[in-house]
PDB file of C-alpha atoms and ligand atoms in Angstrom:
ATOM      1  CA  UNK A  97      -0.228  -0.186   0.036  1.00 95.00           C
ATOM      2  CA  UNK A  98       1.691   3.489  -0.969  1.00 97.00           C
ATOM      3  CA  UNK A  99       0.513   6.478   0.661  1.00 97.00           C
ATOM      4  CA  UNK A 100       0.574  10.205  -0.735  1.00 98.00           C
ATOM      5  CA  UNK A 101      -0.511  13.455   0.887  1.00 98.00           C
ATOM      6  CA  UNK A 102      -1.651  16.483  -0.255  1.00 98.00           C
ATOM      7  CA  UNK A 103      -2.055  20.061   1.279  1.00 98.00           C
ATOM      8  CA  UNK A 104      -5.790  20.305   0.610  1.00 97.00           C
ATOM      9  CA  UNK A 105      -8.411  18.421  -0.745  1.00 97.00           C
ATOM     10  CA  UNK A 106      -8.652  20.415  -3.821  1.00 97.00           C
ATOM     11  CA  UNK A 107      -5.109  19.774  -4.715  1.00 98.00           C
ATOM     12  CA  UNK A 108      -5.736  15.873  -4.105  1.00 98.00           C
ATOM     13  CA  UNK A 109      -8.869  16.184  -6.307  1.00 98.00           C
ATOM     14  CA  UNK A 110      -6.795  17.789  -9.133  1.00 98.00           C
ATOM     15  CA  UNK A 111      -3.687  15.050  -8.907  1.00 98.00           C
ATOM     16  CA  UNK A 112      -6.246  12.206  -9.001  1.00 98.00           C
ATOM     17  CA  UNK A 113      -8.687  13.939 -11.578  1.00 98.00           C
ATOM     18  CA  UNK A 114      -5.664  14.387 -13.851  1.00 98.00           C
ATOM     19  CA  UNK A 115      -4.623  10.429 -13.405  1.00 98.00           C
ATOM     20  CA  UNK A 116      -8.325   9.481 -14.195  1.00 98.00           C
ATOM     21  CA  UNK A 117      -8.767  11.607 -17.358  1.00 98.00           C
ATOM     22  CA  UNK A 118      -5.148  10.118 -18.430  1.00 98.00           C
ATOM     23  CA  UNK A 119      -6.243   6.746 -17.908  1.00 98.00           C
ATOM     24  CA  UNK A 120      -9.640   7.251 -19.878  1.00 98.00           C
ATOM     25  CA  UNK A 121      -7.658   8.570 -22.857  1.00 97.00           C
ATOM     26  CA  UNK A 122      -5.194   5.875 -22.642  1.00 97.00           C
ATOM     27  CA  UNK A 123      -7.894   3.221 -22.382  1.00 97.00           C
ATOM     28  CA  UNK A 124     -11.136   4.353 -23.897  1.00 96.00           C
ATOM     29  CA  UNK A 125     -12.931   1.012 -22.395  1.00 98.00           C
ATOM     30  CA  UNK A 126     -11.688   1.758 -19.044  1.00 98.00           C
ATOM     31  CA  UNK A 127     -13.945   0.235 -16.387  1.00 98.00           C
ATOM     32  CA  UNK A 128     -14.213   2.525 -13.251  1.00 98.00           C
ATOM     33  CA  UNK A 129     -15.289   1.540  -9.711  1.00 98.00           C
ATOM     34  CA  UNK A 130     -17.040   4.549  -7.886  1.00 98.00           C
ATOM     35  CA  UNK A 131     -17.924   5.400  -4.451  1.00 98.00           C
ATOM     36  CA  UNK A 132     -20.681   7.814  -3.129  1.00 97.00           C
ATOM     37  CA  UNK A 133     -20.159  10.044  -0.110  1.00 96.00           C
ATOM     38  CA  UNK A 134     -18.768  13.433   0.747  1.00 96.00           C
ATOM     39  CA  UNK A 135     -15.270  12.600   0.036  1.00 97.00           C
ATOM     40  CA  UNK A 136     -15.255  11.891  -3.841  1.00 98.00           C
ATOM     41  CA  UNK A 137     -17.390  15.034  -4.632  1.00 98.00           C
ATOM     42  CA  UNK A 138     -14.355  17.586  -5.099  1.00 98.00           C
ATOM     43  CA  UNK A 139     -12.966  14.535  -7.391  1.00 98.00           C
ATOM     44  CA  UNK A 140     -16.226  14.460  -9.446  1.00 98.00           C
ATOM     45  CA  UNK A 141     -16.281  18.293  -9.786  1.00 98.00           C
ATOM     46  CA  UNK A 142     -12.879  18.332 -10.941  1.00 98.00           C
ATOM     47  CA  UNK A 143     -13.493  15.550 -13.815  1.00 98.00           C
ATOM     48  CA  UNK A 144     -16.475  17.490 -15.053  1.00 98.00           C
ATOM     49  CA  UNK A 145     -14.380  20.587 -15.124  1.00 98.00           C
ATOM     50  CA  UNK A 146     -11.511  18.907 -16.786  1.00 98.00           C
ATOM     51  CA  UNK A 147     -13.857  17.015 -19.364  1.00 98.00           C
ATOM     52  CA  UNK A 148     -15.241  20.608 -20.129  1.00 97.00           C
ATOM     53  CA  UNK A 149     -12.235  22.296 -20.957  1.00 98.00           C
ATOM     54  CA  UNK A 150     -10.701  19.344 -22.771  1.00 97.00           C
ATOM     55  CA  UNK A 151     -13.506  17.566 -24.120  1.00 97.00           C
ATOM     56  CA  UNK A 152     -13.010  14.255 -22.787  1.00 98.00           C
ATOM     57  CA  UNK A 153     -14.555  11.456 -24.329  1.00 98.00           C
ATOM     58  CA  UNK A 154     -16.521   9.167 -21.800  1.00 98.00           C
ATOM     59  CA  UNK A 155     -18.253   7.281 -24.314  1.00 98.00           C
ATOM     60  CA  UNK A 156     -16.736   3.870 -24.128  1.00 98.00           C
ATOM     61  CA  UNK A 157     -16.120   3.918 -20.291  1.00 98.00           C
ATOM     62  CA  UNK A 158     -17.805   1.625 -18.166  1.00 98.00           C
ATOM     63  CA  UNK A 159     -18.790   2.193 -14.511  1.00 98.00           C
ATOM     64  CA  UNK A 160     -19.902   0.298 -11.265  1.00 98.00           C
ATOM     65  CA  UNK A 161     -20.838   2.152  -8.311  1.00 98.00           C
ATOM     66  CA  UNK A 162     -20.318   0.471  -4.818  1.00 98.00           C
ATOM     67  CA  UNK A 163     -23.405   0.376  -3.241  1.00 98.00           C
ATOM     68  CA  UNK A 164     -27.026   1.352  -3.076  1.00 98.00           C
ATOM     69  CA  UNK A 165     -30.013   1.599  -0.348  1.00 98.00           C
ATOM     70  CA  UNK A 166     -32.427  -1.162   0.007  1.00 98.00           C
ATOM     71  CA  UNK A 167     -35.841   0.273  -1.258  1.00 96.00           C
ATOM     72  CA  UNK A 168     -34.211   3.121  -3.033  1.00 97.00           C
ATOM     73  CA  UNK A 169     -33.345   3.151  -6.864  1.00 93.00           C
ATOM     74  CA  UNK A 170     -33.331   5.579  -9.714  1.00 94.00           C
ATOM     75  CA  UNK A 171     -35.052   8.682  -9.533  1.00 93.00           C
ATOM     76  CA  UNK A 172     -35.732   8.371  -5.845  1.00 95.00           C
ATOM     77  CA  UNK A 173     -34.360  11.206  -3.421  1.00 92.00           C
ATOM     78  CA  UNK A 174     -31.710   9.850  -1.287  1.00 95.00           C
ATOM     79  CA  UNK A 175     -30.558   7.194  -3.576  1.00 97.00           C
ATOM     80  CA  UNK A 176     -26.909   6.946  -4.304  1.00 97.00           C
ATOM     81  CA  UNK A 177     -27.957   6.541  -7.957  1.00 98.00           C
ATOM     82  CA  UNK A 178     -29.451  10.095  -7.992  1.00 97.00           C
ATOM     83  CA  UNK A 179     -26.461  11.110  -6.085  1.00 97.00           C
ATOM     84  CA  UNK A 180     -24.314   9.894  -8.860  1.00 98.00           C
ATOM     85  CA  UNK A 181     -26.625  11.029 -11.598  1.00 98.00           C
ATOM     86  CA  UNK A 182     -26.683  14.829 -10.268  1.00 97.00           C
ATOM     87  CA  UNK A 183     -23.316  14.840  -9.319  1.00 97.00           C
ATOM     88  CA  UNK A 184     -21.479  13.068 -11.987  1.00 98.00           C
ATOM     89  CA  UNK A 185     -23.128  11.136 -14.888  1.00 98.00           C
ATOM     90  CA  UNK A 186     -25.314  13.850 -16.308  1.00 97.00           C
ATOM     91  CA  UNK A 187     -22.299  16.020 -16.757  1.00 98.00           C
ATOM     92  CA  UNK A 188     -20.527  13.386 -19.009  1.00 97.00           C
ATOM     93  CA  UNK A 189     -21.146  11.118 -21.993  1.00 97.00           C
ATOM     94  CA  UNK A 190     -21.054   7.819 -20.388  1.00 98.00           C
ATOM     95  CA  UNK A 191     -23.824   5.994 -22.316  1.00 98.00           C
ATOM     96  CA  UNK A 192     -26.734   4.918 -19.630  1.00 97.00           C
ATOM     97  CA  UNK A 193     -25.869   1.405 -20.733  1.00 97.00           C
ATOM     98  CA  UNK A 194     -22.404   1.575 -19.422  1.00 98.00           C
ATOM     99  CA  UNK A 195     -23.365   2.571 -15.939  1.00 98.00           C
ATOM    100  CA  UNK A 196     -23.626  -0.417 -13.583  1.00 98.00           C
ATOM    101  CA  UNK A 197     -25.651   0.080 -10.455  1.00 98.00           C
ATOM    102  CA  UNK A 198     -27.279  -2.018  -7.815  1.00 98.00           C
ATOM    103  CA  UNK A 199     -31.209  -1.332  -7.793  1.00 98.00           C
ATOM    104  CA  UNK A 200     -32.454  -1.095  -4.226  1.00 98.00           C
ATOM    105  CA  UNK A 201     -36.012  -1.762  -5.632  1.00 97.00           C
ATOM    106  CA  UNK A 202     -35.106  -4.777  -7.450  1.00 97.00           C
ATOM    107  CA  UNK A 203     -37.999  -7.474  -6.712  1.00 97.00           C
ATOM    108  CA  UNK A 204     -35.650 -10.000  -5.751  1.00 98.00           C
ATOM    109  CA  UNK A 205     -32.489  -8.515  -3.923  1.00 98.00           C
ATOM    110  CA  UNK A 206     -30.379 -11.695  -3.861  1.00 98.00           C
ATOM    111  CA  UNK A 207     -30.864 -12.110  -7.575  1.00 98.00           C
ATOM    112  CA  UNK A 208     -29.942  -8.227  -8.228  1.00 98.00           C
ATOM    113  CA  UNK A 209     -26.823  -9.098  -6.315  1.00 98.00           C
ATOM    114  CA  UNK A 210     -25.949 -11.912  -8.467  1.00 98.00           C
ATOM    115  CA  UNK A 211     -26.864 -10.262 -11.730  1.00 98.00           C
ATOM    116  CA  UNK A 212     -24.183  -7.528 -10.585  1.00 98.00           C
ATOM    117  CA  UNK A 213     -21.483  -9.792  -9.709  1.00 98.00           C
ATOM    118  CA  UNK A 214     -22.239 -11.283 -13.579  1.00 98.00           C
ATOM    119  CA  UNK A 215     -22.053  -7.736 -15.073  1.00 98.00           C
ATOM    120  CA  UNK A 216     -18.644  -6.809 -13.388  1.00 98.00           C
ATOM    121  CA  UNK A 217     -17.311 -10.090 -14.614  1.00 98.00           C
ATOM    122  CA  UNK A 218     -18.740  -9.625 -18.312  1.00 98.00           C
ATOM    123  CA  UNK A 219     -17.366  -6.439 -18.383  1.00 98.00           C
ATOM    124  CA  UNK A 220     -13.983  -8.042 -17.655  1.00 98.00           C
ATOM    125  CA  UNK A 221     -13.593  -7.012 -14.085  1.00 98.00           C
ATOM    126  CA  UNK A 222     -12.772  -3.365 -12.707  1.00 98.00           C
ATOM    127  CA  UNK A 223      -9.767  -1.458 -14.109  1.00 98.00           C
ATOM    128  CA  UNK A 224      -9.584   1.116 -11.108  1.00 98.00           C
ATOM    129  CA  UNK A 225     -11.637   1.153  -8.126  1.00 98.00           C
ATOM    130  CA  UNK A 226     -12.025   4.492  -6.320  1.00 98.00           C
ATOM    131  CA  UNK A 227     -13.143   4.165  -2.872  1.00 98.00           C
ATOM    132  CA  UNK A 228     -13.825   6.326   0.225  1.00 98.00           C
ATOM    133  CA  UNK A 229     -13.761   4.881   3.863  1.00 98.00           C
ATOM    134  CA  UNK A 230     -16.171   4.950   6.868  1.00 96.00           C
ATOM    135  CA  UNK A 231     -14.992   6.187  10.220  1.00 95.00           C
ATOM    136  CA  UNK A 232     -15.604   2.459  11.466  1.00 95.00           C
ATOM    137  CA  UNK A 233     -13.453   1.058   8.437  1.00 97.00           C
ATOM    138  CA  UNK A 234     -16.433   0.320   6.248  1.00 97.00           C
ATOM    139  CA  UNK A 235     -15.688   0.289   2.748  1.00 98.00           C
ATOM    140  CA  UNK A 236     -18.777   0.383   0.437  1.00 98.00           C
ATOM    141  CA  UNK A 237     -21.504  -0.902   2.984  1.00 98.00           C
ATOM    142  CA  UNK A 238     -18.902  -3.633   4.071  1.00 98.00           C
ATOM    143  CA  UNK A 239     -19.715  -3.234   8.008  1.00 96.00           C
ATOM    144  CA  UNK A 240     -17.280  -4.148  10.792  1.00 97.00           C
ATOM    145  CA  UNK A 241     -18.451  -7.752  11.653  1.00 96.00           C
ATOM    146  CA  UNK A 242     -17.367 -11.118  12.747  1.00 97.00           C
ATOM    147  CA  UNK A 243     -17.246 -12.276   9.442  1.00 97.00           C
ATOM    148  CA  UNK A 244     -17.606 -10.413   5.919  1.00 97.00           C
ATOM    149  CA  UNK A 245     -19.488 -11.695   2.827  1.00 97.00           C
ATOM    150  CA  UNK A 246     -17.065 -11.816  -0.074  1.00 98.00           C
ATOM    151  CA  UNK A 247     -19.362 -10.974  -2.948  1.00 98.00           C
ATOM    152  CA  UNK A 248     -22.025  -8.703  -3.716  1.00 98.00           C
ATOM    153  CA  UNK A 249     -24.975  -8.763  -0.902  1.00 98.00           C
ATOM    154  CA  UNK A 250     -27.367  -7.112   1.336  1.00 98.00           C
ATOM    155  CA  UNK A 251     -26.450  -5.624   4.611  1.00 97.00           C
ATOM    156  CA  UNK A 252     -28.111  -4.081   7.868  1.00 97.00           C
ATOM    157  CA  UNK A 253     -26.340  -0.743   8.318  1.00 96.00           C
ATOM    158  CA  UNK A 254     -24.596   0.040  11.433  1.00 93.00           C
ATOM    159  CA  UNK A 255     -26.172   3.011  13.453  1.00 94.00           C
ATOM    160  CA  UNK A 256     -23.215   5.353  13.033  1.00 92.00           C
ATOM    161  CA  UNK A 257     -23.348   4.698   9.181  1.00 93.00           C
ATOM    162  CA  UNK A 258     -27.100   5.633   9.194  1.00 96.00           C
ATOM    163  CA  UNK A 259     -26.015   8.870  11.093  1.00 94.00           C
ATOM    164  CA  UNK A 260     -23.319   9.730   8.628  1.00 92.00           C
ATOM    165  CA  UNK A 261     -25.742   9.210   5.687  1.00 94.00           C
ATOM    166  CA  UNK A 262     -28.532  11.368   7.378  1.00 96.00           C
ATOM    167  CA  UNK A 263     -26.557  14.096   5.549  1.00 93.00           C
ATOM    168  CA  UNK A 264     -28.194  12.691   2.228  1.00 93.00           C
ATOM    169  CA  UNK A 265     -31.832  12.585   3.894  1.00 95.00           C
ATOM    170  CA  UNK A 266     -32.001  16.488   4.988  1.00 94.00           C
ATOM    171  CA  UNK A 267     -30.234  15.539   8.178  1.00 95.00           C
ATOM    172  CA  UNK A 268     -33.046  13.058   9.126  1.00 96.00           C
ATOM    173  CA  UNK A 269     -31.637   9.715  10.512  1.00 97.00           C
ATOM    174  CA  UNK A 270     -34.987   7.977  10.412  1.00 96.00           C
ATOM    175  CA  UNK A 271     -35.228   8.365   6.636  1.00 96.00           C
ATOM    176  CA  UNK A 272     -31.961   6.736   6.439  1.00 97.00           C
ATOM    177  CA  UNK A 273     -32.758   3.008   5.109  1.00 98.00           C
ATOM    178  CA  UNK A 274     -31.709   0.345   7.432  1.00 98.00           C
ATOM    179  CA  UNK A 275     -30.478  -1.946   4.739  1.00 98.00           C
ATOM    180  CA  UNK A 276     -28.146  -1.732   1.620  1.00 98.00           C
ATOM    181  CA  UNK A 277     -26.665  -3.722  -1.097  1.00 98.00           C
ATOM    182  CA  UNK A 278     -23.097  -3.621  -1.339  1.00 98.00           C
ATOM    183  CA  UNK A 279     -19.938  -5.026  -3.256  1.00 98.00           C
ATOM    184  CA  UNK A 280     -17.982  -7.443  -1.185  1.00 98.00           C
ATOM    185  CA  UNK A 281     -14.600  -7.269   0.024  1.00 98.00           C
ATOM    186  CA  UNK A 282     -13.777  -9.991  -2.376  1.00 98.00           C
ATOM    187  CA  UNK A 283     -15.317  -8.137  -5.411  1.00 98.00           C
ATOM    188  CA  UNK A 284     -13.733  -4.937  -4.571  1.00 98.00           C
ATOM    189  CA  UNK A 285      -9.990  -6.724  -4.304  1.00 98.00           C
ATOM    190  CA  UNK A 286     -10.645  -8.179  -7.595  1.00 98.00           C
ATOM    191  CA  UNK A 287     -10.156  -4.614  -9.078  1.00 98.00           C
ATOM    192  CA  UNK A 288      -6.853  -4.073 -10.668  1.00 98.00           C
ATOM    193  CA  UNK A 289      -5.947  -1.157  -8.966  1.00 98.00           C
ATOM    194  CA  UNK A 290      -7.543   0.403  -5.893  1.00 98.00           C
ATOM    195  CA  UNK A 291      -7.049   4.325  -4.904  1.00 98.00           C
ATOM    196  CA  UNK A 292      -8.871   5.034  -1.425  1.00 98.00           C
ATOM    197  CA  UNK A 293      -9.213   8.676  -0.681  1.00 98.00           C
ATOM    198  CA  UNK A 294      -9.656  10.308   2.749  1.00 98.00           C
ATOM    199  CA  UNK A 295      -9.804  13.914   3.838  1.00 98.00           C
ATOM    200  CA  UNK A 296     -11.035  15.865   6.705  1.00 96.00           C
ATOM    201  CA  UNK A 297     -10.110  15.699  10.455  1.00 94.00           C
ATOM    202  CA  UNK A 298     -12.744  12.938  11.104  1.00 95.00           C
ATOM    203  CA  UNK A 299     -10.693  10.308   9.080  1.00 97.00           C
ATOM    204  CA  UNK A 300      -7.492  10.186  10.957  1.00 97.00           C
ATOM    205  CA  UNK A 301      -8.374   7.251  13.251  1.00 97.00           C
ATOM    206  CA  UNK A 302      -9.707   5.235  10.221  1.00 97.00           C
ATOM    207  CA  UNK A 303      -6.869   5.736   8.153  1.00 98.00           C
ATOM    208  CA  UNK A 304      -4.458   4.849  10.852  1.00 97.00           C
ATOM    209  CA  UNK A 305      -6.008   1.817  11.500  1.00 97.00           C
ATOM    210  CA  UNK A 306      -5.788   1.245   7.709  1.00 98.00           C
ATOM    211  CA  UNK A 307      -2.219   1.632   7.360  1.00 97.00           C
ATOM    212  CA  UNK A 308      -1.014   0.353  10.630  1.00 95.00           C
ATOM    213  CA  UNK A 309      -3.417  -1.916  12.122  1.00 96.00           C
ATOM    214  CA  UNK A 310      -3.801  -5.805  11.586  1.00 97.00           C
ATOM    215  CA  UNK A 311      -6.253  -7.425   8.841  1.00 98.00           C
ATOM    216  CA  UNK A 312      -9.248  -8.002  10.482  1.00 98.00           C
ATOM    217  CA  UNK A 313     -13.196  -8.437   9.772  1.00 98.00           C
ATOM    218  CA  UNK A 314     -13.814  -5.590  12.639  1.00 98.00           C
ATOM    219  CA  UNK A 315     -12.236  -3.263  10.144  1.00 98.00           C
ATOM    220  CA  UNK A 316     -12.956  -4.196   6.523  1.00 98.00           C
ATOM    221  CA  UNK A 317     -10.546  -1.699   5.065  1.00 98.00           C
ATOM    222  CA  UNK A 318      -7.729  -3.634   6.465  1.00 98.00           C
ATOM    223  CA  UNK A 319      -8.299  -6.080   3.640  1.00 98.00           C
ATOM    224  CA  UNK A 320      -7.088  -3.692   1.385  1.00 98.00           C
ATOM    225  CA  UNK A 321      -3.464  -4.496   2.735  1.00 98.00           C
ATOM    226  CA  UNK A 322      -3.872  -7.797   0.888  1.00 97.00           C
ATOM    227  CA  UNK A 323      -4.193  -6.115  -2.357  1.00 98.00           C
ATOM    228  CA  UNK A 324      -0.891  -5.766  -4.421  1.00 98.00           C
ATOM    229  CA  UNK A 325      -1.836  -2.174  -6.040  1.00 98.00           C
ATOM    230  CA  UNK A 326      -3.618   0.082  -3.515  1.00 98.00           C
ATOM    231  CA  UNK A 327      -2.808   3.925  -3.375  1.00 98.00           C
ATOM    232  CA  UNK A 328      -4.199   5.803  -0.142  1.00 98.00           C
ATOM    233  CA  UNK A 329      -4.145   9.454  -0.993  1.00 98.00           C
ATOM    234  CA  UNK A 330      -4.649  11.870   2.101  1.00 98.00           C
ATOM    235  CA  UNK A 331      -5.158  15.652   2.505  1.00 98.00           C
ATOM    236  CA  UNK A 332      -3.091  17.158   5.311  1.00 97.00           C
ATOM    237  CA  UNK A 333      -5.778  17.176   7.734  1.00 97.00           C
ATOM    238  CA  UNK A 334      -5.634  13.242   7.799  1.00 97.00           C
ATOM    239  CA  UNK A 335      -2.031  12.655   7.292  1.00 97.00           C
ATOM    240  CA  UNK A 336      -1.436  15.338  10.019  1.00 96.00           C
ATOM    241  CA  UNK A 337      -3.011  12.980  12.442  1.00 95.00           C
ATOM    242  CA  UNK A 338      -0.756   9.563  11.624  1.00 94.00           C
ATOM    243  CA  UNK A 339       1.403   8.491  13.872  1.00 88.00           C
TER     244      UNK A 339
HETATM  245  C1  LIG B 159     -20.788   5.850   3.020  1.00 90.20           C
HETATM  246  C2  LIG B 159     -20.756   5.096   1.788  1.00 90.20           C
HETATM  247  C3  LIG B 159     -19.186   4.297   1.566  1.00 90.20           C
HETATM  248  C4  LIG B 159     -18.080   5.814   1.819  1.00 90.20           C
HETATM  249  C5  LIG B 159     -18.382   6.233   3.159  1.00 90.20           C
HETATM  250  C6  LIG B 159     -17.651   7.622   3.611  1.00 90.20           C
HETATM  251  O1  LIG B 159     -21.873   5.131   3.999  1.00 90.20           O
HETATM  252  N1  LIG B 159     -21.579   3.575   1.737  1.00 90.20           N
HETATM  253  O2  LIG B 159     -18.916   4.170   0.316  1.00 90.20           O
HETATM  254  O3  LIG B 159     -16.937   5.536   1.490  1.00 90.20           O
HETATM  255  O4  LIG B 159     -19.594   5.967   3.887  1.00 90.20           O
HETATM  256  O5  LIG B 159     -18.459   8.489   3.298  1.00 90.20           O
HETATM  257  P1  LIG B 159     -17.883  10.124   3.127  1.00 90.20           P
HETATM  258  O6  LIG B 159     -17.070  10.202   2.289  1.00 90.20           O
HETATM  259  O7  LIG B 159     -19.177  11.086   3.289  1.00 90.20           O
HETATM  260  O8  LIG B 159     -17.011  10.096   4.712  1.00 90.20           O
END
């Protein structure tokens, strides 16, 4: 795992944005794994800005988002799909058919998880997986637990995770769904390359555990230590807290 820090979140986003744009240019059929959350917002804005300035063509790119709430899907307020449409997809020319997403309103959620695994495989796997990290060490919605499920699956969300997500539901934690669908750690670890981004004071402890702690299901992000190509990108608010 390599680690790089940047003075500000904006500089981190500029560096990673440039790297992703270069990858899209070099490999027009790039398969990207994408996170939601506050952390990637600056990156998405940067990618949209560069795309406008330099007329970047995303028409061959495929994407797979990490997770979605159960009972929410396209068009629903609060769904991760709507988050991504508003903040990223609608600003680029990725064909809708190339956008891979879990549908939390699918009638059979187990079948939906299996469909997603097959779709990732059919796309040839994920080339570059971008990740955020939860303060409890979750990745996607792989919550700390006695055991982890390797493949895409349905999960019950921890209360701190629901509280952190209230932000996307007008601050009302009661409206945050209790369950979600998420790629499993196995699905994530199959990506050829992984970039985890963390910014802001709240992430200091989690990133310390990620970089220095043991591999444990009690801290799912620690499994990233087993992958040969993981880069951790931090802003100084996080980096300044590392021992
Ligand atoms: C959410 C998402 C994760 C995300 C994490 C951190 O619950 N399911 O994919 O990485 O929590 O979110 P944030 O970037 O808002 O801190």
